[in-house]
CSV table of C-alpha atoms in Angstrom, one decimal:
chain,number,residue,atom,x,y,z
K,1,MET,CA,-9.8,-29.3,-14.8
K,2,LEU,CA,-10.8,-28.5,-12.2
K,3,LEU,CA,-9.5,-24.8,-11.4
K,4,ASN,CA,-11.3,-24.1,-14.5
K,5,LEU,CA,-14.8,-24.7,-13.9
K,6,ALA,CA,-14.7,-23.5,-10.3
K,7,LEU,CA,-13.0,-20.4,-12.0
K,8,LYS,CA,-15.7,-19.6,-14.7
K,9,LYS,CA,-18.3,-21.3,-12.6
K,10,TYR,CA,-17.4,-18.5,-9.3
K,11,PHE,CA,-15.9,-15.4,-11.3
K,12,GLY,CA,-16.9,-16.1,-15.3
K,13,TYR,CA,-13.1,-16.8,-15.6
K,14,ASP,CA,-11.9,-18.8,-18.6
K,15,GLU,CA,-8.1,-18.6,-17.5
K,16,PHE,CA,-6.3,-17.7,-14.5
K,17,ARG,CA,-3.8,-15.2,-14.2
K,18,PRO,CA,-0.4,-15.6,-14.1
K,19,GLY,CA,0.1,-17.0,-10.5
K,20,GLN,CA,-2.6,-17.3,-9.3
K,21,ARG,CA,-2.6,-21.2,-10.2
K,22,GLU,CA,0.2,-22.3,-8.2
K,23,ILE,CA,-0.7,-19.9,-5.5
K,24,ILE,CA,-4.2,-21.3,-5.1
K,25,GLU,CA,-3.0,-25.4,-5.2
K,26,SER,CA,-0.4,-24.7,-3.0
K,27,LEU,CA,-2.2,-23.1,-0.2
K,28,LEU,CA,-5.3,-26.3,-0.8
K,29,SER,CA,-2.9,-28.5,-0.5
K,30,GLY,CA,-2.2,-27.0,3.4
K,31,LYS,CA,1.0,-25.3,3.0
K,32,ASN,CA,1.8,-22.1,4.0
K,33,THR,CA,2.4,-19.4,1.3
K,34,LEU,CA,3.8,-16.0,-0.3
K,35,GLY,CA,2.2,-14.8,-2.8
K,36,ILE,CA,4.6,-11.6,-4.4
K,37,LEU,CA,2.1,-10.6,-7.5
K,38,PRO,CA,1.9,-7.2,-9.0
K,39,THR,CA,-0.5,-4.3,-8.1
K,40,GLY,CA,-3.9,-4.7,-10.1
K,41,THR,CA,-3.1,-8.9,-11.2
K,42,GLY,CA,-5.7,-10.5,-9.0
K,43,LYS,CA,-4.4,-11.2,-5.5
K,44,SER,CA,-8.1,-11.6,-4.0
K,45,LEU,CA,-9.1,-14.0,-6.1
K,46,CYS,CA,-6.1,-16.0,-4.8
K,47,TYR,CA,-8.2,-16.5,-1.7
K,48,GLN,CA,-11.6,-16.2,-2.7
K,49,LEU,CA,-11.7,-19.0,-5.1
K,50,PRO,CA,-9.9,-21.5,-2.5
K,51,GLY,CA,-12.6,-19.9,0.2
K,52,TYR,CA,-15.4,-20.9,-1.7
K,53,LEU,CA,-14.0,-24.9,-2.7
K,54,SER,CA,-12.2,-24.9,1.6
K,55,GLU,CA,-15.1,-25.9,4.6
K,56,GLY,CA,-15.1,-23.3,6.8
K,57,LEU,CA,-14.3,-19.7,7.6
K,58,VAL,CA,-11.5,-17.5,5.9
K,59,VAL,CA,-10.1,-14.9,7.9
K,60,ILE,CA,-8.0,-12.0,6.1
K,61,VAL,CA,-5.7,-10.0,7.9
K,62,SER,CA,-5.4,-6.6,6.6
K,63,PRO,CA,-4.0,-3.3,7.7
K,64,LEU,CA,-6.7,-0.5,7.1
K,65,ILE,CA,-9.9,-0.2,7.5
K,66,ALA,CA,-10.4,1.6,3.8
K,67,LEU,CA,-9.0,-2.3,2.2
K,68,MET,CA,-11.4,-3.8,5.3
K,69,GLU,CA,-14.5,-2.1,4.0
K,70,ASP,CA,-13.4,-2.1,0.2
K,71,GLN,CA,-12.3,-5.9,-0.6
K,72,VAL,CA,-16.2,-6.9,1.6
K,73,ALA,CA,-18.3,-4.1,-0.9
K,74,SER,CA,-16.3,-5.7,-3.7
K,75,LEU,CA,-17.5,-8.9,-3.0
K,76,GLN,CA,-20.9,-8.3,-1.8
K,77,ARG,CA,-21.0,-6.5,-5.3
K,78,ASN,CA,-20.0,-9.8,-7.0
K,79,GLY,CA,-23.2,-11.2,-4.7
K,80,GLU,CA,-21.4,-12.4,-2.1
K,81,LYS,CA,-23.3,-12.0,1.1
K,82,ARG,CA,-21.4,-13.7,4.0
K,83,ALA,CA,-18.5,-11.2,3.7
K,84,ILE,CA,-18.3,-9.2,7.2
K,85,ALA,CA,-15.3,-6.7,8.0
K,86,LEU,CA,-15.0,-6.6,12.2
K,87,ASN,CA,-13.2,-3.5,12.9
K,88,SER,CA,-13.5,-0.4,14.8
K,89,GLN,CA,-16.0,1.3,13.3
K,90,LEU,CA,-18.3,-0.6,14.9
K,91,SER,CA,-20.1,-0.3,18.4
K,92,GLN,CA,-19.8,-3.0,20.8
K,93,GLU,CA,-22.9,-3.7,20.8
K,94,GLU,CA,-22.4,-5.0,17.0
K,95,LYS,CA,-19.0,-6.9,17.4
K,96,HIS,CA,-21.1,-9.0,19.9
K,97,TYR,CA,-23.4,-9.4,17.8
K,98,LEU,CA,-20.7,-10.5,15.1
K,99,LEU,CA,-18.8,-12.7,17.0
K,100,SER,CA,-21.6,-14.9,17.9
K,101,ARG,CA,-22.6,-15.0,14.4
K,102,LEU,CA,-19.7,-16.1,12.7
K,103,GLN,CA,-20.9,-19.2,11.3
K,104,GLN,CA,-22.7,-17.1,9.5
K,105,TYR,CA,-20.0,-16.0,7.3
K,106,LYS,CA,-17.2,-17.2,5.0
K,107,PHE,CA,-15.2,-14.3,4.6
K,108,LEU,CA,-14.0,-12.0,8.1
K,109,PHE,CA,-11.6,-9.1,7.3
K,110,LEU,CA,-10.0,-7.6,10.7
K,111,SER,CA,-7.2,-6.3,11.7
K,112,PRO,CA,-3.8,-7.3,13.1
K,113,GLU,CA,-5.0,-5.3,16.2
K,114,MET,CA,-8.3,-7.1,16.4
K,115,LEU,CA,-6.8,-10.6,16.0
K,116,GLN,CA,-5.5,-10.2,19.2
K,117,ASN,CA,-8.4,-9.2,21.0
K,118,GLN,CA,-9.2,-12.6,23.3
K,119,LYS,CA,-12.8,-11.7,22.6
K,120,VAL,CA,-12.2,-12.3,18.8
K,121,LEU,CA,-9.7,-14.8,19.0
K,122,GLU,CA,-11.7,-16.9,21.6
K,123,ALA,CA,-14.8,-16.7,19.1
K,124,LEU,CA,-12.9,-18.5,16.1
K,125,LYS,CA,-11.6,-20.7,18.3
K,126,ARG,CA,-15.2,-22.2,18.4
K,127,GLN,CA,-15.2,-22.0,14.2
K,128,GLN,CA,-13.6,-23.6,11.0
K,129,VAL,CA,-11.0,-21.3,10.3
K,130,ALA,CA,-9.8,-22.5,6.2
K,131,PHE,CA,-7.0,-20.4,6.1
K,132,VAL,CA,-5.8,-17.7,7.5
K,133,VAL,CA,-4.3,-14.7,4.6
K,134,VAL,CA,-2.6,-11.8,5.5
K,135,ASP,CA,-3.4,-8.8,2.8
K,136,GLU,CA,0.0,-6.6,2.4
K,137,ALA,CA,2.0,-8.4,3.8
K,138,HIS,CA,5.7,-6.5,3.4
K,139,CYS,CA,3.3,-4.7,5.9
K,140,LEU,CA,4.9,-6.9,8.6
K,141,SER,CA,8.4,-6.5,7.5
K,142,GLN,CA,7.8,-2.4,7.3
K,143,TRP,CA,5.4,-1.3,9.7
K,144,GLY,CA,5.7,-4.7,12.3
K,145,ILE,CA,8.6,-2.9,14.6
K,146,ASP,CA,8.3,1.1,14.4
K,147,PHE,CA,4.0,0.7,13.5
K,148,ARG,CA,2.1,-1.9,13.3
K,149,PRO,CA,3.9,-4.2,16.5
K,150,GLU,CA,1.7,-6.2,16.5
K,151,TYR,CA,2.0,-7.7,13.2
K,152,ARG,CA,5.0,-9.5,15.0
K,153,LEU,CA,2.4,-11.1,17.4
K,154,LEU,CA,0.6,-12.5,14.4
K,155,PRO,CA,2.1,-15.9,14.8
K,156,ARG,CA,1.0,-16.2,17.9
K,157,ALA,CA,-2.2,-15.5,17.5
K,158,LEU,CA,-2.7,-17.8,14.7
K,159,HIS,CA,-0.9,-20.7,17.2
K,160,GLY,CA,-4.0,-20.1,19.1
K,161,LEU,CA,-5.9,-21.3,16.4
K,162,GLN,CA,-4.2,-24.4,15.5
K,163,ASP,CA,-1.5,-22.3,13.3
K,164,PRO,CA,-4.5,-23.0,9.8
K,165,PRO,CA,-2.5,-22.7,6.4
K,166,VAL,CA,-1.5,-19.5,6.0
K,167,LEU,CA,-1.5,-17.1,2.7
K,168,ALA,CA,0.4,-14.0,3.4
K,169,LEU,CA,-0.2,-11.8,-1.0
K,170,THR,CA,2.0,-8.9,-1.3
K,171,ALA,CA,2.2,-6.4,-4.5
K,172,THR,CA,5.8,-5.3,-3.6
K,173,ALA,CA,8.7,-7.2,-2.0
K,174,THR,CA,12.6,-7.0,-2.2
K,175,ALA,CA,14.7,-10.6,-1.6
K,176,ALA,CA,15.2,-9.3,1.9
K,177,VAL,CA,11.2,-8.2,3.0
K,178,ALA,CA,10.4,-12.1,1.5
K,179,LYS,CA,12.4,-13.6,3.8
K,180,ASP,CA,11.6,-11.6,6.9
K,181,ILE,CA,7.7,-12.4,6.1
K,182,ALA,CA,8.1,-16.3,4.9
K,183,ALA,CA,10.7,-16.5,8.8
K,184,GLU,CA,7.8,-14.0,10.9
K,185,LEU,CA,4.9,-15.3,10.0
K,186,LEU,CA,4.7,-18.8,7.7
K,187,GLY,CA,7.6,-20.5,10.0
K,188,GLY,CA,9.2,-22.5,7.4
K,189,GLY,CA,8.1,-24.9,4.8
K,190,GLU,CA,6.3,-23.0,2.9
K,191,SER,CA,6.2,-21.6,-1.0
K,192,ILE,CA,6.5,-19.2,-1.9
K,193,PHE,CA,5.5,-17.7,-5.3
K,194,GLN,CA,7.0,-14.3,-6.5
K,195,TYR,CA,6.3,-12.7,-9.9
K,196,SER,CA,7.5,-9.9,-12.1
K,197,ALA,CA,6.4,-6.3,-10.1
K,198,ASP,CA,6.8,-4.8,-13.8
K,199,ARG,CA,3.6,-2.9,-15.6
K,200,PRO,CA,4.5,-2.0,-19.2
K,201,ASN,CA,1.0,0.1,-19.4
K,202,ILE,CA,2.7,2.6,-17.0
K,203,ALA,CA,5.4,5.7,-18.2
K,204,TYR,CA,7.0,6.7,-15.9
K,205,PHE,CA,8.3,10.2,-15.4
K,206,VAL,CA,10.5,12.6,-13.0
K,207,CYS,CA,10.5,16.4,-13.3
K,208,GLN,CA,12.5,18.8,-10.6
K,209,THR,CA,11.1,21.8,-10.3
K,210,GLU,CA,10.8,24.7,-8.1
K,211,GLU,CA,6.9,25.4,-9.9
K,212,LYS,CA,5.4,22.3,-8.8
K,213,GLU,CA,1.8,23.6,-8.3
K,214,ILE,CA,2.9,25.6,-12.3
K,215,TRP,CA,3.5,22.1,-13.1
K,216,LEU,CA,0.6,20.2,-12.1
K,217,GLU,CA,-2.0,22.4,-12.5
K,218,GLN,CA,-0.7,22.9,-15.8
K,219,PHE,CA,0.1,19.5,-15.9
K,220,LEU,CA,-3.4,18.3,-15.2
K,221,THR,CA,-5.2,20.7,-17.9
K,222,LYS,CA,-3.5,19.1,-20.3
K,223,GLN,CA,-3.7,15.2,-19.4
K,224,GLN,CA,-6.8,12.7,-20.1
K,225,GLY,CA,-8.3,10.7,-17.3
K,226,SER,CA,-8.6,10.1,-13.5
K,227,GLY,CA,-6.7,10.1,-11.5
K,228,LEU,CA,-4.7,10.4,-7.6
K,229,ILE,CA,-1.9,12.4,-6.3
K,230,TYR,CA,0.1,11.9,-3.4
K,231,CYS,CA,1.3,14.1,-0.4
K,232,VAL,CA,3.2,12.6,2.7
K,233,THR,CA,1.7,15.7,4.9
K,234,ARG,CA,-2.2,16.0,5.5
K,235,SER,CA,-1.4,19.8,5.4
K,236,GLU,CA,0.5,19.7,2.2
K,237,VAL,CA,-3.2,17.5,0.5
K,238,GLU,CA,-5.7,20.7,1.9
K,239,HIS,CA,-3.4,23.0,0.8
K,240,LEU,CA,-3.4,21.5,-2.7
K,241,TYR,CA,-7.2,21.5,-2.6
K,242,GLU,CA,-7.6,24.5,-1.8
K,243,LEU,CA,-5.8,25.2,-5.0
K,244,LEU,CA,-7.5,23.6,-7.8
K,245,LYS,CA,-10.7,22.9,-6.0
K,246,SER,CA,-11.6,26.0,-8.6
K,247,ARG,CA,-11.0,24.3,-11.5
K,248,PHE,CA,-11.3,20.0,-10.9
K,249,ALA,CA,-13.2,17.9,-9.4
K,250,VAL,CA,-10.9,17.0,-6.9
K,251,ALA,CA,-11.8,15.8,-4.0
K,252,TYR,CA,-8.9,15.0,-0.5
K,253,TYR,CA,-8.4,12.0,1.5
K,254,HIS,CA,-6.3,11.9,5.0
K,255,GLY,CA,-6.2,9.9,8.2
K,256,GLY,CA,-7.9,13.1,9.7
K,257,LEU,CA,-11.2,12.6,8.1
K,258,ALA,CA,-14.1,11.0,9.9
K,259,GLY,CA,-14.6,7.6,8.3
K,260,ASP,CA,-18.2,8.4,6.9
K,261,GLN,CA,-16.3,11.5,4.9
K,262,ARG,CA,-13.7,9.0,3.6
K,263,ARG,CA,-15.6,6.1,3.0
K,264,LEU,CA,-18.1,8.5,1.5
K,265,LEU,CA,-15.6,10.4,-1.2
K,266,GLN,CA,-14.7,6.1,-2.0
K,267,GLU,CA,-17.1,5.6,-3.6
K,268,GLN,CA,-17.5,9.4,-5.0
K,269,PHE,CA,-13.9,8.6,-6.8
K,270,LEU,CA,-15.5,5.0,-7.7
K,271,ALA,CA,-18.2,6.2,-9.1
K,272,GLY,CA,-16.7,8.2,-12.2
K,273,LYS,CA,-17.8,11.6,-9.7
K,274,LEU,CA,-14.4,13.0,-9.1
K,275,ARG,CA,-11.3,13.4,-11.5
K,276,ILE,CA,-9.1,13.7,-8.8
K,277,MET,CA,-8.3,12.7,-6.1
K,278,ILE,CA,-5.3,14.1,-3.5
K,279,ALA,CA,-4.4,12.0,-0.3
K,280,THR,CA,-2.1,10.6,1.6
K,281,ASN,CA,-0.9,7.2,1.8
K,282,ALA,CA,-4.2,6.0,3.9
K,283,PHE,CA,-6.0,6.1,0.6
K,284,GLY,CA,-5.3,3.3,-2.0
K,285,MET,CA,-4.6,0.3,-0.5
K,286,GLY,CA,-6.8,-1.8,-2.1
K,287,ILE,CA,-9.1,0.6,-4.4
K,288,ASN,CA,-10.1,-1.2,-7.2
K,289,LYS,CA,-10.7,2.1,-9.5
K,290,ALA,CA,-9.5,0.1,-13.1
K,291,ASP,CA,-9.0,3.0,-15.0
K,292,LEU,CA,-7.1,5.8,-13.5
K,293,ARG,CA,-4.8,6.8,-16.2
K,294,PHE,CA,-2.3,8.9,-13.8
K,295,VAL,CA,-0.2,8.7,-11.0
K,296,VAL,CA,1.5,11.8,-9.5
K,297,HIS,CA,3.5,12.0,-6.0
K,298,TYR,CA,4.0,16.1,-5.7
K,299,GLN,CA,5.8,15.0,-2.5
K,300,LEU,CA,9.3,12.2,-2.2
K,301,PRO,CA,8.1,8.8,-1.1
K,302,ASP,CA,10.0,7.5,1.6
K,303,SER,CA,11.3,4.0,-0.3
K,304,PRO,CA,11.0,2.2,-4.0
K,305,GLU,CA,8.9,-0.5,-2.4
K,306,ASN,CA,6.1,2.6,-1.8
K,307,TYR,CA,6.4,4.3,-5.0
K,308,LEU,CA,6.0,1.0,-7.0
K,309,GLN,CA,2.9,0.1,-5.0
K,310,GLU,CA,1.0,3.5,-5.6
K,311,SER,CA,2.2,4.4,-8.5
K,312,GLY,CA,1.0,0.9,-9.5
K,313,ARG,CA,-2.3,2.1,-9.1
K,314,ALA,CA,-2.6,3.8,-12.4
K,315,GLY,CA,-4.1,1.6,-15.6
K,316,ARG,CA,-5.1,-1.6,-13.8
K,317,ASP,CA,-7.5,-2.2,-17.1
K,318,GLY,CA,-4.0,-3.1,-19.0
K,319,GLU,CA,-4.3,0.7,-21.1
K,320,PRO,CA,-1.5,3.4,-20.8
K,321,ALA,CA,-0.7,5.0,-17.5
K,322,THR,CA,1.6,7.1,-16.0
K,323,ALA,CA,3.4,7.7,-12.5
K,324,VAL,CA,4.6,11.3,-12.1
K,325,LEU,CA,7.7,11.7,-9.1
K,326,LEU,CA,7.5,15.8,-8.7
K,327,TYR,CA,10.8,16.6,-7.2
K,328,GLN,CA,12.3,19.6,-5.3
K,329,GLN,CA,15.4,19.7,-3.9
K,330,GLY,CA,15.7,19.0,0.3
K,331,ASP,CA,11.9,17.1,0.0
K,332,GLU,CA,13.5,14.2,1.4
K,333,GLN,CA,13.1,16.9,5.1
K,334,VAL,CA,10.0,15.5,5.9
K,335,HIS,CA,10.7,12.1,6.4
K,336,ARG,CA,14.5,12.5,7.9
K,337,TYR,CA,11.9,15.0,10.3
K,338,PHE,CA,9.2,11.6,10.7
K,339,ARG,CA,12.4,9.4,11.2
K,340,GLN,CA,13.5,11.4,14.0
K,341,LYS,CA,10.5,11.5,16.1
K,342,LEU,CA,10.7,7.7,16.2
K,343,GLN,CA,14.2,7.8,17.2
K,344,GLU,CA,13.3,9.6,20.1
K,345,GLU,CA,10.2,7.5,21.0
K,346,ARG,CA,12.6,4.8,21.0
K,347,GLN,CA,15.7,6.3,23.0
K,348,GLY,CA,12.7,7.7,25.9
K,349,PHE,CA,11.7,4.1,26.0
K,350,GLU,CA,15.3,3.2,26.4
K,351,TYR,CA,15.2,5.5,29.7
K,352,LEU,CA,11.9,4.7,30.6
K,353,ILE,CA,12.9,0.4,30.5
K,354,ASN,CA,15.7,1.3,32.2
K,355,GLU,CA,14.8,2.9,34.9
K,356,ALA,CA,12.4,0.3,35.8
K,357,LYS,CA,15.1,-2.5,35.6
K,358,ASN,CA,18.1,-0.3,38.0
K,359,ASN,CA,15.3,1.7,40.1
K,360,PRO,CA,13.5,-0.6,42.4
K,361,HIS,CA,10.9,2.6,43.7
K,362,PHE,CA,10.5,3.3,40.2
K,363,GLN,CA,6.4,2.9,39.6
K,364,LYS,CA,5.1,4.1,37.0
K,365,ILE,CA,7.0,2.6,33.7
K,366,HIS,CA,3.2,2.3,32.0
K,367,GLN,CA,2.2,5.1,33.1
K,368,GLU,CA,4.9,7.0,31.4
K,369,LEU,CA,4.9,5.4,27.9
K,370,THR,CA,3.7,6.6,25.5
K,371,PRO,CA,0.4,4.1,23.2
K,372,LEU,CA,3.5,3.7,20.7
K,373,GLN,CA,5.7,2.4,23.9
K,374,GLN,CA,3.3,0.6,25.1
K,375,LYS,CA,3.0,-1.8,22.7
K,376,TRP,CA,7.3,-2.1,22.3
K,377,LEU,CA,6.4,-3.0,25.9
K,378,LEU,CA,4.2,-6.3,25.0
K,379,LEU,CA,6.1,-7.3,22.0
K,380,ALA,CA,9.0,-7.4,24.2
K,381,SER,CA,7.4,-9.3,26.8
K,382,GLN,CA,6.0,-11.9,24.3
K,383,LYS,CA,8.1,-12.0,21.5
K,384,GLU,CA,10.8,-10.5,20.9
K,385,GLY,CA,12.7,-10.2,24.6
K,386,THR,CA,16.3,-7.6,24.7
K,387,GLN,CA,16.4,-8.1,20.5
K,388,LEU,CA,13.8,-5.3,20.4
K,389,ALA,CA,16.0,-2.2,20.7
K,390,ALA,CA,18.8,-3.5,18.4
K,391,GLN,CA,16.0,-4.4,16.2
K,392,LEU,CA,14.5,-0.3,16.3
K,393,VAL,CA,17.8,0.6,15.2
K,394,THR,CA,18.8,-1.4,12.7
K,395,ASN,CA,14.4,-0.1,11.7
K,396,GLU,CA,15.7,3.0,11.1
K,397,GLU,CA,18.9,2.5,9.4
K,398,GLN,CA,17.1,0.7,6.7
K,399,LYS,CA,15.1,3.0,6.1
K,400,GLU,CA,17.5,5.6,5.8
K,401,ARG,CA,18.1,3.3,3.1
K,402,ARG,CA,14.6,3.0,1.3
K,403,LEU,CA,15.2,6.5,1.3
K,404,GLN,CA,19.1,7.4,0.1
K,405,ALA,CA,17.3,4.2,-3.1
K,406,MET,CA,13.9,6.7,-4.0
K,407,LEU,CA,16.6,9.4,-4.4
K,408,ALA,CA,19.5,7.7,-6.2
K,409,TYR,CA,15.5,6.6,-8.8
K,410,ILE,CA,15.3,11.1,-9.6
K,411,ARG,CA,18.7,11.2,-10.2
K,412,THR,CA,19.7,7.8,-12.6
K,413,GLN,CA,20.5,8.5,-16.2
K,414,GLY,CA,19.4,6.0,-17.0
K,415,CYS,CA,16.0,3.7,-17.8
K,416,ARG,CA,13.6,4.3,-14.7
K,417,ARG,CA,11.8,0.9,-15.2
K,418,GLU,CA,15.2,-0.4,-15.3
K,419,TYR,CA,16.3,1.3,-11.7
K,420,LEU,CA,13.4,-0.2,-10.2
K,421,LEU,CA,12.9,-3.0,-11.1
K,422,SER,CA,16.7,-3.7,-10.6
K,423,TYR,CA,16.0,-2.8,-6.5
K,424,PHE,CA,13.4,-5.9,-6.7
K,425,GLY,CA,16.0,-8.2,-7.9
K,426,GLU,CA,15.0,-8.0,-11.8
K,427,ALA,CA,17.7,-8.7,-14.0
K,428,GLU,CA,15.6,-8.9,-17.0
K,429,VAL,CA,13.6,-5.7,-18.3
K,430,ALA,CA,11.7,-5.9,-21.3
K,431,ILE,CA,11.5,-2.6,-22.3
K,432,PRO,CA,8.3,-1.3,-23.7
K,433,LYS,CA,7.4,1.6,-26.6
K,434,ARG,CA,6.0,3.8,-24.2
K,435,CYS,CA,9.1,2.7,-21.0
K,436,CYS,CA,9.7,6.9,-19.3
K,437,ASP,CA,11.3,10.1,-19.8
K,438,PHE,CA,14.6,8.4,-20.1
K,439,HIS,CA,13.2,7.0,-23.7
K,440,GLU,CA,11.8,10.4,-24.3
K,441,SER,CA,8.4,9.4,-24.2
K,442,ASP,CA,5.1,11.3,-24.2
K,443,LEU,CA,4.3,13.0,-20.7
K,444,TYR,CA,0.4,13.5,-21.9
K,445,LEU,CA,-1.8,10.3,-23.1
K,446,GLN,CA,-3.1,11.1,-26.4
K,447,ASN,CA,-7.5,11.7,-26.6
K,448,THR,CA,-8.6,9.0,-27.9
K,449,ALA,CA,-11.9,10.2,-28.6
K,450,GLU,CA,-10.3,12.9,-30.3
K,451,SER,CA,-7.5,11.2,-32.1
K,452,SER,CA,-9.4,11.1,-35.7
K,453,GLU,CA,-9.2,14.0,-36.0
K,454,ASN,CA,-6.6,15.9,-37.7
K,455,SER,CA,-6.8,18.7,-35.8
K,456,ALA,CA,-7.0,17.5,-32.3
K,457,VAL,CA,-4.2,14.9,-33.0
K,458,GLY,CA,-2.1,18.2,-34.6
K,459,GLU,CA,-2.4,20.2,-31.0
K,460,ASP,CA,-2.2,16.8,-29.3
K,461,LYS,CA,1.7,16.7,-30.6
K,462,GLN,CA,2.6,19.9,-30.4
K,463,ALA,CA,1.7,19.5,-26.6
K,464,HIS,CA,3.6,16.2,-26.1
K,465,GLU,CA,6.7,18.1,-28.5
K,466,GLY,CA,7.0,20.7,-26.1
K,467,TRP,CA,6.2,19.2,-23.1
K,468,ARG,CA,8.9,16.4,-24.2
K,469,HIS,CA,11.8,19.4,-25.0
K,470,THR,CA,10.8,20.5,-21.2
K,471,LEU,CA,11.3,17.6,-19.5
K,472,LEU,CA,14.7,16.9,-21.7
K,473,LYS,CA,15.9,19.9,-20.4
K,474,LEU,CA,15.2,19.6,-17.0
K,475,PHE,CA,16.4,15.8,-17.0
K,476,LYS,CA,19.6,17.5,-18.4
K,477,ASP,CA,20.8,19.0,-15.0
K,478,GLU,CA,22.3,17.5,-12.1
K,479,ILE,CA,19.9,17.5,-9.1
K,480,PRO,CA,21.3,18.2,-5.4
K,481,LEU,CA,21.2,15.6,-3.1
């Protein structure tokens, strides 16, 4: 009852969403806690409310600057002025100013890399830390070896802060990923709360076509509302933008843009000034745009985890939404190209390490290492030891298995929703009225503003039937992989 009163006081809500109360109670009792809740179901409240009910600073570890800034802006819009992000966008003077005044803040957002910084750790040691949040915690498992090794060093940093309670949050985690998070980050004695990854308001479609551009233009012309188009590469993002910019209110977003450009585009998209955002996966984590009606994956995602996470950004308001995956034979090769480059970097790392061990005159190892290899060296020396090379190989094998699972999603002759949820270990799936192409769901959402006009209804129906026929024809063909 007291938690409900606090919920009403701080957020104006009368009831908790499923899972929120249990996670909050576990954290407030001092337990290390893992919360796995679907996108759009209020994970942020799981640390914001206990933050208000606890003495001290709440430290939130976040993987992306855009995500930090979005969370800070969201808190500030709700009247919370004691939220700040400590990241590389700040000058040295600004960082020093912030660290010298940490006692003035309630919520501090930073990256796993920033939490390894000795000056940051020393400043945090002088504060009372209520608890630490690791947002998007699946990154620890999926990024923590070959992309962001600093995730694997988080336990060391937490120990330096006298091991405050930890709350790990994510929208998607298989049983293996959840086990990895718990083992690496929570240190035993943890509480795990996992809820269905299902989003009943999202309908799933796969379209195999050699004419993606034509298909996409037709879709955007007929589909209502705003949406995201995801591409794997920056070059494809920019190509699609050039293709669509004359016909639609569209912009593009990727990590190669300057920080002020990314912030402006994000603000315009959230404000509704842009209908469509074409982006790499650098865009999306924490983007709280409730009325996204569709997410199109123009290029193949590398795993069901990422696909469900990214498609789940549609329909956060609970209204009907659409997720479409476009595929043509060979789309998967771009991921194998990236993995080959990573494999070459791992092999080069192993060669240099062996040279340093076997040749006493080899003194240039640090100069020869790439930035990622230098991170691996730090990880090996501080935590993983001789197991690192084997773990890197295992991670490469796991990437291939996840890619194969994504290809199997395209090939499946059954329900798309059932396939995705079974991948995350859910055996019983409730099939909503508008489910997926297997259940002959309508690809296009009804235009509610025109639904009362008979002519518009007739045109919508013809469009639905026409696209249903086209999709069913496509789905009867075997997809060669």
